[in-house]
Tab-separated table of C-alpha atoms in Angstrom:
chain	number	residue	atom	x	y	z
A	1	GLY	CA	213.514	127.099	62.067
A	2	ALA	CA	211.630	125.132	59.513
A	3	GLY	CA	208.923	126.839	57.516
A	4	VAL	CA	205.531	125.501	56.381
A	5	SER	CA	205.916	122.200	54.610
A	6	GLN	CA	203.447	120.529	52.295
A	7	THR	CA	203.369	116.990	50.921
A	8	PRO	CA	203.291	115.783	48.237
A	9	SER	CA	204.846	118.522	46.098
A	10	ASN	CA	203.094	117.088	43.076
A	11	LYS	CA	200.095	114.790	42.767
A	12	VAL	CA	198.653	113.364	39.576
A	13	THR	CA	195.377	111.568	39.818
A	14	GLU	CA	192.520	110.427	37.671
A	15	LYS	CA	189.128	111.933	37.507
A	16	GLY	CA	186.872	110.452	40.206
A	17	LYS	CA	189.672	109.503	42.612
A	18	TYR	CA	190.163	110.662	46.177
A	19	VAL	CA	193.224	112.662	47.215
A	20	GLU	CA	194.715	113.984	50.469
A	21	LEU	CA	197.080	116.876	50.701
A	22	ARG	CA	199.055	117.448	53.882
A	23	CYS	CA	200.294	120.632	55.520
A	24	ASP	CA	202.769	120.945	58.435
A	25	PRO	CA	202.589	124.502	59.804
A	26	ILE	CA	205.267	126.391	61.622
A	27	SER	CA	205.558	125.090	65.193
A	28	GLY	CA	203.485	127.170	67.544
A	29	HIS	CA	201.316	128.747	64.914
A	30	THR	CA	197.734	128.411	65.942
A	31	ALA	CA	196.138	129.651	62.697
A	32	LEU	CA	196.302	127.596	59.521
A	33	TYR	CA	194.889	128.453	56.087
A	34	TRP	CA	194.329	126.666	52.845
A	35	TYR	CA	194.287	128.495	49.502
A	36	ARG	CA	193.862	127.325	45.960
A	37	GLN	CA	195.736	128.930	43.066
A	38	SER	CA	194.537	128.221	39.549
A	39	LEU	CA	196.652	129.072	36.488
A	40	GLY	CA	196.961	132.780	35.975
A	41	GLN	CA	195.130	133.634	39.203
A	42	GLY	CA	196.054	134.748	42.638
A	43	PRO	CA	195.530	132.428	45.580
A	44	GLU	CA	191.916	132.007	46.643
A	45	PHE	CA	190.885	131.350	50.230
A	46	LEU	CA	189.429	127.960	51.058
A	47	ILE	CA	189.375	127.409	54.782
A	48	TYR	CA	190.820	128.772	58.000
A	49	PHE	CA	191.567	126.844	61.241
A	50	GLN	CA	192.105	128.354	64.664
A	51	GLY	CA	193.484	125.531	66.676
A	52	THR	CA	191.604	122.281	65.902
A	53	GLY	CA	188.385	123.885	64.642
A	54	ALA	CA	187.569	125.239	61.200
A	55	ALA	CA	186.634	128.780	62.037
A	56	ASP	CA	185.714	129.669	58.445
A	57	ASP	CA	185.217	127.146	55.653
A	58	SER	CA	183.260	129.558	53.418
A	59	GLY	CA	185.814	129.245	50.578
A	60	LEU	CA	185.405	125.494	50.056
A	61	PRO	CA	183.844	125.186	46.631
A	62	ASN	CA	181.506	122.309	47.352
A	63	ASP	CA	181.033	119.260	49.638
A	64	ARG	CA	183.674	117.215	47.803
A	65	PHE	CA	186.254	119.297	49.677
A	66	PHE	CA	186.908	118.804	53.354
A	67	ALA	CA	189.805	119.627	55.682
A	68	VAL	CA	190.784	118.529	59.148
A	69	ARG	CA	193.291	119.495	61.814
A	70	PRO	CA	192.649	117.023	64.610
A	71	GLU	CA	195.492	117.952	66.959
A	72	GLY	CA	195.826	121.622	66.160
A	73	SER	CA	199.010	121.218	64.156
A	74	VAL	CA	199.115	119.210	60.855
A	75	SER	CA	196.152	119.663	58.556
A	76	THR	CA	194.918	117.485	55.726
A	77	LEU	CA	192.815	118.789	52.787
A	78	LYS	CA	190.708	115.977	51.358
A	79	ILE	CA	189.119	116.037	47.940
A	80	GLN	CA	186.602	113.330	46.954
A	81	ARG	CA	185.587	112.371	43.412
A	82	THR	CA	188.152	114.727	41.870
A	83	GLU	CA	187.312	116.602	38.759
A	84	ARG	CA	189.561	118.116	36.094
A	85	GLY	CA	188.564	121.554	37.337
A	86	ASP	CA	190.219	120.789	40.702
A	87	SER	CA	193.617	120.912	39.041
A	88	ALA	CA	195.562	123.749	40.741
A	89	VAL	CA	198.259	124.537	43.206
A	90	TYR	CA	196.996	124.123	46.743
A	91	LEU	CA	198.773	126.422	49.194
A	92	CYS	CA	198.862	126.155	52.924
A	93	ALA	CA	199.802	128.999	55.241
A	94	SER	CA	200.120	129.439	58.976
A	95	SER	CA	200.334	132.432	61.313
A	96	LEU	CA	200.376	133.614	64.867
A	97	LEU	CA	197.009	135.293	65.009
A	98	ARG	CA	197.922	138.631	66.533
A	99	LEU	CA	196.447	142.118	66.246
A	100	ALA	CA	194.467	143.126	63.212
A	101	GLY	CA	196.754	144.075	60.396
A	102	ASP	CA	199.666	142.209	61.879
A	103	ASN	CA	198.662	138.787	60.716
A	104	GLU	CA	201.623	137.716	58.607
A	105	GLN	CA	200.830	134.447	56.902
A	106	PHE	CA	203.760	132.178	56.080
A	107	PHE	CA	203.199	130.088	53.002
A	108	GLY	CA	204.270	126.592	52.131
A	109	PRO	CA	205.643	125.624	48.725
A	110	GLY	CA	202.286	124.259	47.587
A	111	THR	CA	201.070	120.965	46.186
A	112	ARG	CA	200.466	120.898	42.462
A	113	LEU	CA	197.413	118.768	41.858
A	114	THR	CA	196.721	117.477	38.323
A	115	VAL	CA	193.509	115.622	37.624
A	116	LEU	CA	193.571	113.719	34.325
B	1	ALA	CA	182.171	141.303	47.561
B	2	GLN	CA	185.587	142.810	48.145
B	3	ARG	CA	187.927	142.803	45.206
B	4	VAL	CA	191.642	143.415	44.619
B	5	THR	CA	192.549	144.506	41.109
B	6	GLN	CA	196.014	144.456	39.582
B	7	PRO	CA	195.474	145.821	36.112
B	8	GLU	CA	198.855	144.789	34.658
B	9	LYS	CA	199.562	141.154	34.126
B	10	LEU	CA	203.053	141.842	32.892
B	11	LEU	CA	205.414	144.749	33.513
B	12	SER	CA	208.865	145.053	31.996
B	13	VAL	CA	211.434	147.762	32.902
B	14	PHE	CA	215.131	148.291	32.579
B	15	LYS	CA	217.521	148.106	35.488
B	16	GLY	CA	217.742	151.470	37.250
B	17	ALA	CA	214.354	152.644	35.985
B	18	PRO	CA	211.532	153.443	38.371
B	19	VAL	CA	208.812	150.838	38.770
B	20	GLU	CA	205.189	151.084	39.917
B	21	LEU	CA	202.945	148.095	40.306
B	22	LYS	CA	199.315	149.106	40.519
B	23	CYS	CA	196.755	147.756	43.004
B	24	ASN	CA	193.185	148.933	43.540
B	25	TYR	CA	190.790	147.519	46.067
B	26	SER	CA	187.093	147.709	46.756
B	27	TYR	CA	186.270	147.759	50.384
B	28	SER	CA	184.181	150.206	52.348
B	29	GLY	CA	185.874	149.893	55.763
B	30	SER	CA	189.410	150.390	56.916
B	31	PRO	CA	191.461	148.232	54.645
B	32	GLU	CA	194.373	146.055	55.675
B	33	LEU	CA	196.626	145.696	52.648
B	34	PHE	CA	199.708	143.727	51.837
B	35	TRP	CA	202.126	143.061	49.037
B	36	TYR	CA	203.346	139.525	48.631
B	37	VAL	CA	206.150	138.449	46.302
B	38	GLN	CA	207.034	135.136	44.705
B	39	TYR	CA	210.576	134.847	43.267
B	40	SER	CA	211.295	132.106	40.709
B	41	ARG	CA	211.095	128.627	42.302
B	42	GLN	CA	210.460	130.110	45.758
B	43	ARG	CA	207.369	130.256	47.910
B	44	LEU	CA	205.052	133.192	48.326
B	45	GLN	CA	206.358	135.618	50.958
B	46	LEU	CA	205.276	138.843	52.543
B	47	LEU	CA	207.006	141.905	51.103
B	48	LEU	CA	205.339	144.677	53.046
B	49	ARG	CA	202.131	145.689	54.817
B	50	HIS	CA	200.527	149.119	54.858
B	51	ILE	CA	200.127	149.202	58.620
B	52	SER	CA	203.898	149.144	59.279
B	53	ARG	CA	204.716	151.861	56.716
B	54	GLU	CA	208.099	150.318	56.162
B	55	SER	CA	210.356	150.126	53.153
B	56	ILE	CA	211.550	146.674	52.230
B	57	LYS	CA	214.200	146.054	49.575
B	58	GLY	CA	213.655	149.666	48.464
B	59	PHE	CA	209.953	149.150	47.884
B	60	THR	CA	207.282	151.331	49.388
B	61	ALA	CA	203.507	151.392	49.128
B	62	ASP	CA	201.163	154.151	50.199
B	63	LEU	CA	197.553	153.578	50.943
B	64	ASN	CA	195.380	156.166	49.135
B	65	LYS	CA	191.867	155.797	50.495
B	66	GLY	CA	190.497	158.448	48.133
B	67	GLU	CA	191.608	156.468	45.077
B	68	THR	CA	191.298	153.080	46.873
B	69	SER	CA	194.807	152.246	45.728
B	70	PHE	CA	197.885	150.667	47.255
B	71	HIS	CA	200.443	150.923	44.506
B	72	LEU	CA	203.946	149.423	45.012
B	73	LYS	CA	206.861	151.639	44.015
B	74	LYS	CA	210.604	151.477	43.780
B	75	PRO	CA	212.707	154.326	42.389
B	76	PHE	CA	215.513	152.205	40.850
B	77	ALA	CA	214.632	148.639	39.864
B	78	GLN	CA	217.204	145.892	40.147
B	79	GLU	CA	217.447	142.634	38.173
B	80	GLU	CA	216.826	140.620	41.367
B	81	ASP	CA	213.414	142.338	41.730
B	82	SER	CA	212.119	140.249	38.878
B	83	ALA	CA	209.302	138.230	40.386
B	84	MET	CA	205.529	137.836	40.626
B	85	TYR	CA	203.882	140.397	42.830
B	86	TYR	CA	200.546	140.011	44.446
B	87	CYS	CA	198.509	142.689	46.199
B	88	ALA	CA	196.266	141.331	48.980
B	89	HIS	CA	193.576	142.565	51.272
B	90	ALA	CA	192.838	141.037	54.687
B	91	GLY	CA	189.270	141.071	55.900
B	92	GLY	CA	185.751	140.034	55.009
B	93	ASP	CA	182.878	142.015	53.682
B	94	SER	CA	181.528	142.682	57.155
B	95	GLY	CA	184.735	144.148	58.386
B	96	GLY	CA	185.673	141.133	60.459
B	97	SER	CA	187.611	137.981	59.453
B	98	ASN	CA	190.867	139.833	59.084
B	99	TYR	CA	192.628	136.540	58.674
B	100	LYS	CA	191.180	135.949	55.170
B	101	LEU	CA	193.406	137.206	52.359
B	102	THR	CA	191.905	138.214	49.069
B	103	PHE	CA	194.568	138.377	46.383
B	104	GLY	CA	194.757	140.104	43.072
B	105	LYS	CA	195.746	138.168	40.001
B	106	GLY	CA	199.316	139.272	40.210
B	107	THR	CA	201.789	141.219	38.128
B	108	LEU	CA	204.888	139.567	36.674
B	109	LEU	CA	207.735	142.084	36.856
B	110	THR	CA	210.742	141.615	34.653
B	111	VAL	CA	213.758	143.843	35.144
B	112	ASN	CA	215.994	143.792	32.094
B	113	PRO	CA	219.778	144.409	32.289
């Protein structure tokens, strides 16, 4: 079946603009995650959804970042008043939340965001 | 805060040579550790997890709680093993939140012919 998909694959915007990044998880996966990967770094956790609700948003860097998952499937990461430091690859992952240690997260291809 | 350290940014070996990618973690509880791999122009994917004790593509990783390490090893490297490898830990500081992955910075492995 289809894996996790993310759109757009690339997004170039200007400082101060608003952007939305979309994630389509694997069908049936109840858990959805957003990570951010800056150049030369590993992915960093942003937010986790279980169903429709954000169970943990402790990784969101500030209140310019917000994410929703209104129907428990597709999720949108929203960034207001973008800054150059927001430039990164934004990764989405989904999983069947099973037993501890058996939580394989399936990653999407990422959206490369560039803020000029 | 928990940390995952991969001390080598780059690792280059010849085909057929043994390879070891190092990973150390800082966590006081029972760790849940993974290795993820990203081949050129592909997405990040799970390679193996310590809980299943399996060997994937000839790679193994043993959890050493005394040394807080989870090094990835392969006795005979192949050119197709060239990729970016990330060690990751699942879990928060309090021992819960086992959904949250903390990644190391990654090691770029190049296997030369």
